[in-house]
Coordinates of N, CA, C and O in Angstrom, one line a residue:
X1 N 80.9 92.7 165.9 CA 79.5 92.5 165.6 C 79.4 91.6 164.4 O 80.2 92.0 163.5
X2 N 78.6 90.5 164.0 CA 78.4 90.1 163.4 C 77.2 90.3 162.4 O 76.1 89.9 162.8
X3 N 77.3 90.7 161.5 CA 76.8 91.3 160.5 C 75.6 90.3 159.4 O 75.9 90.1 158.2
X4 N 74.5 89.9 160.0 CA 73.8 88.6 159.1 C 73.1 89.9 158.2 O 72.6 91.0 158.5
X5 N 73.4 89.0 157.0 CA 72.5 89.5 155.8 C 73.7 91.2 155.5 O 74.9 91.4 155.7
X6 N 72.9 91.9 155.1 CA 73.4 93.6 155.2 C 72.7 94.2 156.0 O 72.8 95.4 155.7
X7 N 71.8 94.1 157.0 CA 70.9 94.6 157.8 C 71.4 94.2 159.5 O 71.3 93.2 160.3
X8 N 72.1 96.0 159.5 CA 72.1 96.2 161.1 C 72.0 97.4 161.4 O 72.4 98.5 160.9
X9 N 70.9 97.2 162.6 CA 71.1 98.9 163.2 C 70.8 98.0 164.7 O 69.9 97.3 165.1
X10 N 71.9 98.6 165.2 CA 72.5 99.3 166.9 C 72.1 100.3 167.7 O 72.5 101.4 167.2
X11 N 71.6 100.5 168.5 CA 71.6 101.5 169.3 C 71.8 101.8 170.6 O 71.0 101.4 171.5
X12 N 73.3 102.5 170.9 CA 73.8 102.5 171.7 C 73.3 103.4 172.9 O 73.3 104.6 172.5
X13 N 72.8 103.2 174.7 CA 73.1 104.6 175.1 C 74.0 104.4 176.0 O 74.2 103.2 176.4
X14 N 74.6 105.2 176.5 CA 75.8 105.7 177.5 C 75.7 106.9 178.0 O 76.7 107.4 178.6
X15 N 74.8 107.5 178.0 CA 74.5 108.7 178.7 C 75.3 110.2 178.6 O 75.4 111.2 179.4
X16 N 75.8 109.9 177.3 CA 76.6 110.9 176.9 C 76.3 111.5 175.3 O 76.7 112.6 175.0
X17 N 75.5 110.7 174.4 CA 75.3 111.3 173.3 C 74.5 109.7 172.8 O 74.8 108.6 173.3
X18 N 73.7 109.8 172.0 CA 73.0 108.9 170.7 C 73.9 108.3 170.4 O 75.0 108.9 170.6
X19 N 73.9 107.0 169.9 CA 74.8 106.8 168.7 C 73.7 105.2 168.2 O 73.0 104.4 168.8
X20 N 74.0 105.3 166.7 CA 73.1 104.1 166.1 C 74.3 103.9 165.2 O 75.3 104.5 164.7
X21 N 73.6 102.5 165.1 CA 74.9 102.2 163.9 C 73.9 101.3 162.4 O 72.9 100.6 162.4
X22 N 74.5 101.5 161.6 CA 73.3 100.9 160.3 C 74.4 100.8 159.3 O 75.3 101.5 159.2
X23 N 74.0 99.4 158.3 CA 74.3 98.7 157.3 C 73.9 99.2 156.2 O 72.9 99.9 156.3
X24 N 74.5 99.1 154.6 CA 74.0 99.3 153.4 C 75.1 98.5 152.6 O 76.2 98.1 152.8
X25 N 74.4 98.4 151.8 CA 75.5 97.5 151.2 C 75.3 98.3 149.5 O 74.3 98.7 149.0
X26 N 76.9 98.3 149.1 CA 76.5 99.4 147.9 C 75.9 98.9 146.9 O 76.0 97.6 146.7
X27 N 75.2 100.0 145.8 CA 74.8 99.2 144.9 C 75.5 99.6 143.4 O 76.2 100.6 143.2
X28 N 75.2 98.4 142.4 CA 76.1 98.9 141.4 C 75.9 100.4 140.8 O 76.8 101.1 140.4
X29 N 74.4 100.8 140.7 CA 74.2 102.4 140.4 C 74.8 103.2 141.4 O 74.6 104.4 141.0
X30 N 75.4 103.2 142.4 CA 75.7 104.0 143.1 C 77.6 104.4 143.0 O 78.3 105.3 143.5
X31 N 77.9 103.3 141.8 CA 79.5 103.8 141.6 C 79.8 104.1 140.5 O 79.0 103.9 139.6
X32 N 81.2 104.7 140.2 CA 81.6 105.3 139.1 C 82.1 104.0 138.5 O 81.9 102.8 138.8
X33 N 82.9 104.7 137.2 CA 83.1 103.1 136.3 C 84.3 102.9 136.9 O 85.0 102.3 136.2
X34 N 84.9 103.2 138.1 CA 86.5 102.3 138.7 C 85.8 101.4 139.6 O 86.5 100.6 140.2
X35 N 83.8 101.4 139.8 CA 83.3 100.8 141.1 C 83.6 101.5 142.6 O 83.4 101.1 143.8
X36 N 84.1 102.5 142.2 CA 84.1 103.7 143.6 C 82.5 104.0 143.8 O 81.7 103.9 142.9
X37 N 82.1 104.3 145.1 CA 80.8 105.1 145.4 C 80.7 106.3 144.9 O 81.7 106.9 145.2
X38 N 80.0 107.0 144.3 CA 80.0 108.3 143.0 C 80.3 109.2 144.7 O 79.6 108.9 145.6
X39 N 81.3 110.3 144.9 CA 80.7 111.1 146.4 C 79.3 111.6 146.7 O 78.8 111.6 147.7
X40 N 78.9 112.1 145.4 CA 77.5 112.5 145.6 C 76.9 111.5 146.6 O 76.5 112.0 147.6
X41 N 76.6 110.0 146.5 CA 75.8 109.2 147.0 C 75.6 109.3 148.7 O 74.6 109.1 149.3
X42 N 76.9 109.5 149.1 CA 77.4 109.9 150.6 C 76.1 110.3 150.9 O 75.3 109.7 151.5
X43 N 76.0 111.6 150.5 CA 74.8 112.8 151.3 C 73.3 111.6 151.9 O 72.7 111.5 153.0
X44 N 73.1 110.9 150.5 CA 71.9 110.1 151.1 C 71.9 109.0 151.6 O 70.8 108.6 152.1
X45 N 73.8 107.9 151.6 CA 73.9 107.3 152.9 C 73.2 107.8 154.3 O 72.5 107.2 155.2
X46 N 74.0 109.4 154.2 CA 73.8 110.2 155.7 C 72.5 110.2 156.2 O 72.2 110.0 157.4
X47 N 71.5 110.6 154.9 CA 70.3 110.9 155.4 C 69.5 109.7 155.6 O 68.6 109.6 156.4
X48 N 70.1 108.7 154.9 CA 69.0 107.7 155.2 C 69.7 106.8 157.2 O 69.0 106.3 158.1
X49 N 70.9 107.0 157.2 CA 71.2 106.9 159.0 C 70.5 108.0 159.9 O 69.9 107.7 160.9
X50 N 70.4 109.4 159.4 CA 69.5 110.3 160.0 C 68.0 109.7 160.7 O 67.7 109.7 161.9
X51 N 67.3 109.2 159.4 CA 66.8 108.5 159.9 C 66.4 107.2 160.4 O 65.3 107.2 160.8
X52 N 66.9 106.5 160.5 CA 67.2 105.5 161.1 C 67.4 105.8 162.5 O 66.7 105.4 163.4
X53 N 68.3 106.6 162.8 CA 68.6 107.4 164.3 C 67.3 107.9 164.8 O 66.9 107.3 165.8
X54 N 66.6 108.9 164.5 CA 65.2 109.3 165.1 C 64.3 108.0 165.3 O 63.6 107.7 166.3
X55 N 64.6 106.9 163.9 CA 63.4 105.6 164.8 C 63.9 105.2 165.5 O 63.4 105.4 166.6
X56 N 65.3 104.5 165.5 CA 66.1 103.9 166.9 C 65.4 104.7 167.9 O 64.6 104.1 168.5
X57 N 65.5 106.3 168.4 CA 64.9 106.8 169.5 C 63.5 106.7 169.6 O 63.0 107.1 170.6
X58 N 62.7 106.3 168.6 CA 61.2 106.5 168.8 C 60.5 107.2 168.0 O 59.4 107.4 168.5
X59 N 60.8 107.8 166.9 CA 60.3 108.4 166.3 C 60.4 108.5 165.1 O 61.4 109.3 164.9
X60 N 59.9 107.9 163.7 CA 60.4 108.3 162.6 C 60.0 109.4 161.9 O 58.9 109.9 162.0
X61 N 61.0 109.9 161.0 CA 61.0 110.8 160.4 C 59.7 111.6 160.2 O 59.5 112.8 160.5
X62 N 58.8 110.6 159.5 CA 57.4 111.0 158.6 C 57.1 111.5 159.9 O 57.3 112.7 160.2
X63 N 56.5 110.8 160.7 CA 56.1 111.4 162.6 C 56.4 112.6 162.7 O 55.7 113.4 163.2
X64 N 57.5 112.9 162.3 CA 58.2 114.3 162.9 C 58.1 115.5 162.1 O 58.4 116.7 162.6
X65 N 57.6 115.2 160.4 CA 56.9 116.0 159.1 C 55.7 116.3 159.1 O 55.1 117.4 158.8
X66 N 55.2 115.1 159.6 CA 53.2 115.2 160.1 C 52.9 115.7 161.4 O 51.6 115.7 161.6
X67 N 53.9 116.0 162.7 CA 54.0 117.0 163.7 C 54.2 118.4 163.2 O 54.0 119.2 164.1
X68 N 54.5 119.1 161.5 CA 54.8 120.0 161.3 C 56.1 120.8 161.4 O 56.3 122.0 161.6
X69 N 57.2 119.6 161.3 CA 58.9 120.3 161.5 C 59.5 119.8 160.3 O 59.7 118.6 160.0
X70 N 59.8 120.7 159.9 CA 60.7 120.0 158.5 C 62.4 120.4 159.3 O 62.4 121.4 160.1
X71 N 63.8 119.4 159.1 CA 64.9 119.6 159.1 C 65.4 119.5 157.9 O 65.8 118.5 157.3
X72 N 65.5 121.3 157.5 CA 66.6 121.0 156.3 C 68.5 121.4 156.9 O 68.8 121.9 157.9
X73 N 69.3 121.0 155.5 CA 70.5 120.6 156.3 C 70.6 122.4 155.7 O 70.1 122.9 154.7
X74 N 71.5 122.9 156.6 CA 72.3 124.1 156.3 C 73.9 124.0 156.3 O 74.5 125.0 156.0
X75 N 74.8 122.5 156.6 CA 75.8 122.3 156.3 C 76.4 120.9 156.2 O 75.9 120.0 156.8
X76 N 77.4 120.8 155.4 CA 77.7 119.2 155.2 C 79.5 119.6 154.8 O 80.1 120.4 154.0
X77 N 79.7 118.8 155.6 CA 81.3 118.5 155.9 C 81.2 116.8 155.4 O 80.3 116.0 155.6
X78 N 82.4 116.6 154.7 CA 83.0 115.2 154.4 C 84.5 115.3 153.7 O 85.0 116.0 152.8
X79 N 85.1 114.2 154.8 CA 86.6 113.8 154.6 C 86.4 112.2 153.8 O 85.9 111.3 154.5
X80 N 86.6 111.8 152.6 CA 87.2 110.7 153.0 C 88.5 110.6 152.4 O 89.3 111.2 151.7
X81 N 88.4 108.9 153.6 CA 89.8 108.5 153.9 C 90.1 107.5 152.7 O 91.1 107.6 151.9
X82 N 89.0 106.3 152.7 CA 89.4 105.4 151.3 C 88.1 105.6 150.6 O 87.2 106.2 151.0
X83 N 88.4 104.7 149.1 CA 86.7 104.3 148.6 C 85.9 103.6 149.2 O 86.3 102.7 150.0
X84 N 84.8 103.9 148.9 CA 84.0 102.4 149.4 C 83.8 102.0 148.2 O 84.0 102.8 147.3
X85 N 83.4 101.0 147.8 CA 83.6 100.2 146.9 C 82.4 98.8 146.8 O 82.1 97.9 147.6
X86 N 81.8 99.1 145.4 CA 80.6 97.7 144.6 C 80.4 96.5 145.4 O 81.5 95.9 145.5
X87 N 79.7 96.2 145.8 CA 78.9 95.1 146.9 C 79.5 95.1 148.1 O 79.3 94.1 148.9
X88 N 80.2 96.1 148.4 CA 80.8 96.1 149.4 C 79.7 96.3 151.1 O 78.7 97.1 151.0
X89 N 79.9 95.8 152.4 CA 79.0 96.1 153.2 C 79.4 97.4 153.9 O 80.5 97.5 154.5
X90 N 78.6 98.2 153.9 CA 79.2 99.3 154.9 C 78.1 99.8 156.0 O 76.9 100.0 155.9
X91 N 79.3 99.7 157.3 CA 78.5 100.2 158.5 C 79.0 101.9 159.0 O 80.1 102.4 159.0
X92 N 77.6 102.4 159.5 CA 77.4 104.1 159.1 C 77.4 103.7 160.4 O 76.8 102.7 160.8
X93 N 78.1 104.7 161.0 CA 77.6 105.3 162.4 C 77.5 106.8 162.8 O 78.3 107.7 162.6
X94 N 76.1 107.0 163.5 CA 76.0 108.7 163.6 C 75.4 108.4 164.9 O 74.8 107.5 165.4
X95 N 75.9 109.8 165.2 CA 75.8 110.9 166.6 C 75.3 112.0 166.4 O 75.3 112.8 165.5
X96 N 74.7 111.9 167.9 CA 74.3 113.1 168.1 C 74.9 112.9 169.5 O 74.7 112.0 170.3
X97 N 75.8 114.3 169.6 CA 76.9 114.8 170.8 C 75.9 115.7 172.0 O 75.9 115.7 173.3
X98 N 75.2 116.6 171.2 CA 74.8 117.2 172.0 C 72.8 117.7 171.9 O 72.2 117.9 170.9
X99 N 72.5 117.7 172.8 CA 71.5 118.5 172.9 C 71.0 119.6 171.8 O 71.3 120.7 172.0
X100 N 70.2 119.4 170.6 CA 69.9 120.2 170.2 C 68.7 121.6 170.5 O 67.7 121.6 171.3
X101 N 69.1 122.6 169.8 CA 68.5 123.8 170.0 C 67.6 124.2 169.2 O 66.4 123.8 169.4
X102 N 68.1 125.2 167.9 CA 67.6 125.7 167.0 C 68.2 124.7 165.6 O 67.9 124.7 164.5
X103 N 69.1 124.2 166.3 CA 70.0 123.2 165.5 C 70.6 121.8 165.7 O 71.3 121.8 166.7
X104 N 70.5 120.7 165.2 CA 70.8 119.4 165.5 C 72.2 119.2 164.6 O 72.3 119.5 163.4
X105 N 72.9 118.7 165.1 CA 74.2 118.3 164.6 C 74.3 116.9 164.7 O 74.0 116.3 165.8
X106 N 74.8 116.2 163.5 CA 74.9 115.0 163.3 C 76.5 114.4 163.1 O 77.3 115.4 163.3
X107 N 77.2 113.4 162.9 CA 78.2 113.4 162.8 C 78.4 111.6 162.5 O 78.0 110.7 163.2
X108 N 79.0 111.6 161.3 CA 79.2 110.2 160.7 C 80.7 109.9 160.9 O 81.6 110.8 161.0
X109 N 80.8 108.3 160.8 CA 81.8 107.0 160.4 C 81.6 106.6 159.6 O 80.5 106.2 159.6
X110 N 82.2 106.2 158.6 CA 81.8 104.9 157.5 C 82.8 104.2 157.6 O 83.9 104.7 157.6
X111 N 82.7 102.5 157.7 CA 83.7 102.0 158.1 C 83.2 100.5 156.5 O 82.1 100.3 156.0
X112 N 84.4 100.0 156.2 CA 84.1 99.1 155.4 C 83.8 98.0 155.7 O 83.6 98.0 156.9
X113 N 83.7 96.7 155.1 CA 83.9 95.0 155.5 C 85.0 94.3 156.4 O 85.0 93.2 156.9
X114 N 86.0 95.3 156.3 CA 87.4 95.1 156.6 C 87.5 95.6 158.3 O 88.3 95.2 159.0
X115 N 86.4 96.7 158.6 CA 86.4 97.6 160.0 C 87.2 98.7 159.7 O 87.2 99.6 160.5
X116 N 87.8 98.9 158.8 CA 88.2 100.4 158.6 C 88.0 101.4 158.2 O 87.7 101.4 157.0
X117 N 88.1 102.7 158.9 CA 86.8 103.6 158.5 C 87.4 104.7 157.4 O 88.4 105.4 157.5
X118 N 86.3 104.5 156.1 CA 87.1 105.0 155.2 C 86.4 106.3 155.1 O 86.9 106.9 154.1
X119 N 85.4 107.1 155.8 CA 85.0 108.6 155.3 C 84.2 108.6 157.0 O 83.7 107.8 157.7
X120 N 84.7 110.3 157.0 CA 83.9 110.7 158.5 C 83.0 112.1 158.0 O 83.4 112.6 157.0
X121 N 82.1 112.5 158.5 CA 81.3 113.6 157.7 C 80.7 114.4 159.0 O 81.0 114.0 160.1
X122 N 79.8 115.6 158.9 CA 78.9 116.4 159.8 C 78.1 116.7 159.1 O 78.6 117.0 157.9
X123 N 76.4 116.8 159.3 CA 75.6 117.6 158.6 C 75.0 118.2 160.2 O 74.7 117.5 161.2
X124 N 74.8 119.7 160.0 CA 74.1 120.5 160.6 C 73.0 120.8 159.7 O 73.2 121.1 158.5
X125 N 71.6 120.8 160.3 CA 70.2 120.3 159.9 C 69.8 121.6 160.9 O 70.6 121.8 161.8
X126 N 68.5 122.6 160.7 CA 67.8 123.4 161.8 C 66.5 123.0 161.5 O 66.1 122.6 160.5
X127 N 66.0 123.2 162.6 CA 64.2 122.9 163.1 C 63.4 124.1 162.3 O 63.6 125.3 162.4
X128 N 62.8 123.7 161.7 CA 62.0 124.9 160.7 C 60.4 124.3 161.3 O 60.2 123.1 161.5
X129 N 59.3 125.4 161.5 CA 58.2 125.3 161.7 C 57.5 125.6 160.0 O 57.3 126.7 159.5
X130 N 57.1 124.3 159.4 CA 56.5 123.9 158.3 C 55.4 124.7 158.0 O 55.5 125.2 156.9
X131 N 54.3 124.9 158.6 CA 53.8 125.9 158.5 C 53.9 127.3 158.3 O 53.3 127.9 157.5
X132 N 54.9 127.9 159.5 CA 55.1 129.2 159.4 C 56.3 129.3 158.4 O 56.6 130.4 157.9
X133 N 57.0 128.4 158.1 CA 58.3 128.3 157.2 C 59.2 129.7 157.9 O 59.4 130.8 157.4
X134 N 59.6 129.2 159.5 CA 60.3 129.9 160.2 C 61.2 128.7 161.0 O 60.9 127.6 161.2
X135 N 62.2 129.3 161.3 CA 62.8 128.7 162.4 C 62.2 128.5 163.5 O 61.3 129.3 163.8
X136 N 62.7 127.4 164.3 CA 62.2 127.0 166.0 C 63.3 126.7 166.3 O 64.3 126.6 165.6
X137 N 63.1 126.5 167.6 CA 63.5 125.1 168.6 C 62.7 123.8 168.4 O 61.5 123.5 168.1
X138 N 64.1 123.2 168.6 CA 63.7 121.6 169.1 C 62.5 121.3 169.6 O 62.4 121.6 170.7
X139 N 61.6 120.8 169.0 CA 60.2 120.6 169.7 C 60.4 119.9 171.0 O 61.4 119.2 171.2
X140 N 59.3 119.9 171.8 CA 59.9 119.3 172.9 C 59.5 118.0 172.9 O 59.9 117.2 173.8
X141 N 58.8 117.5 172.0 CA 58.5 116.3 171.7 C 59.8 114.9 171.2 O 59.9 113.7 171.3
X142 N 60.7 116.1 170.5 CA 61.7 115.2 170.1 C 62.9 115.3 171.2 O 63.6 114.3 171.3
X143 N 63.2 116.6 172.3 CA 63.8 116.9 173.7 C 63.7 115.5 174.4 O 64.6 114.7 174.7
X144 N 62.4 115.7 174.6 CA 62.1 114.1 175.5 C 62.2 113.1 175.2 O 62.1 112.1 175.9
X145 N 62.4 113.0 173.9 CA 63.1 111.5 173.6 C 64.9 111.1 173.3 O 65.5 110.0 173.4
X146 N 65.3 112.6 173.0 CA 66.7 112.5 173.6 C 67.4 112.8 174.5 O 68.6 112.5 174.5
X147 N 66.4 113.6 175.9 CA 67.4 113.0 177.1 C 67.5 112.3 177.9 O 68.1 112.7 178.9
X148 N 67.0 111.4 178.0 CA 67.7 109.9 178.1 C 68.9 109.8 177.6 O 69.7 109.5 178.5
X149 N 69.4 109.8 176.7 CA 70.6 109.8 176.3 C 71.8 110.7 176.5 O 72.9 110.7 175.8
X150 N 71.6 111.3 177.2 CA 72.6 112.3 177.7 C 73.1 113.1 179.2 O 72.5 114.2 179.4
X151 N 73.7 112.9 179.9 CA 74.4 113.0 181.3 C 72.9 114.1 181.8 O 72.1 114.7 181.1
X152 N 73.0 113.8 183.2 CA 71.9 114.9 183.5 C 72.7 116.0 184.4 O 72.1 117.0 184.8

């Protein structure tokens, strides 16, 4: 893929899971003084492909807050493999594998300039009804826009 500017997002279907792919390119507040990415910063790479992922399907975020569903994360897993590193371009890719429930599971790549992928992560996110500040299911509003993407 050829990569103009630092702005890409992909969206793949295959009929087996979501997948989108998106660009950022780091910024100098974002690293320690060796120019590593601070890890903290990671979490809001994730969140900002999170969303990116629900527009790729049709829906952004705010859409899905002013529907009355807040997704907060209840876990976050991260491996990395290398730094990422000051002006560097990095492409995020996240999944969604399966059908969510009461719970949406996400699952990242981060790959550098170079194509090699230097951190892989999971955040598990649940459907909370904003008003009742209770758990749900997946509204079916956001159902029907991801199966399409998944084997029938």
């Amino acid at each position: 893929m050829i990569i103009k500017k630092y702005i890409c997002i992909e969206k793949q279907i295959d009929k087996e899971m979501i997948h989108t792919k998106h660009c950022i390119r780091v910024r100098y507040g974002e690293t320690d003084p060796m120019k590593y990415v601070y890890y903290g910063n990671y979490a809001e790479y994730f969140e900002v492909a999170r969303v990116e992922l629900f527009r790729s399907i049709g829906m952004a975020y705010s859409d899905i807050e002013h529907r009355g569903i807040w997704l907060p994360v209840s876990e976050y897993k991260i491996k990395y493999l290398k730094p990422a590193l000051y002006d560097e371009i990095l492409e995020i890719h996240t999944y969604i594998k399966k059908i969510p429930s009461v719970r949406i599971e996400f699952e990242y790549e981060i790959f550098n300039s170079k194509g090699e992928k230097i951190t892989q992560a999971q955040t598990t996110l649940f459907f909370m009804d904003a008003e009742k500040q209770k758990i749900c299911r997946c509204p079916d509003f956001l159902t029907e826009l991801m199966l399409p993407y998944f084997k029938s």
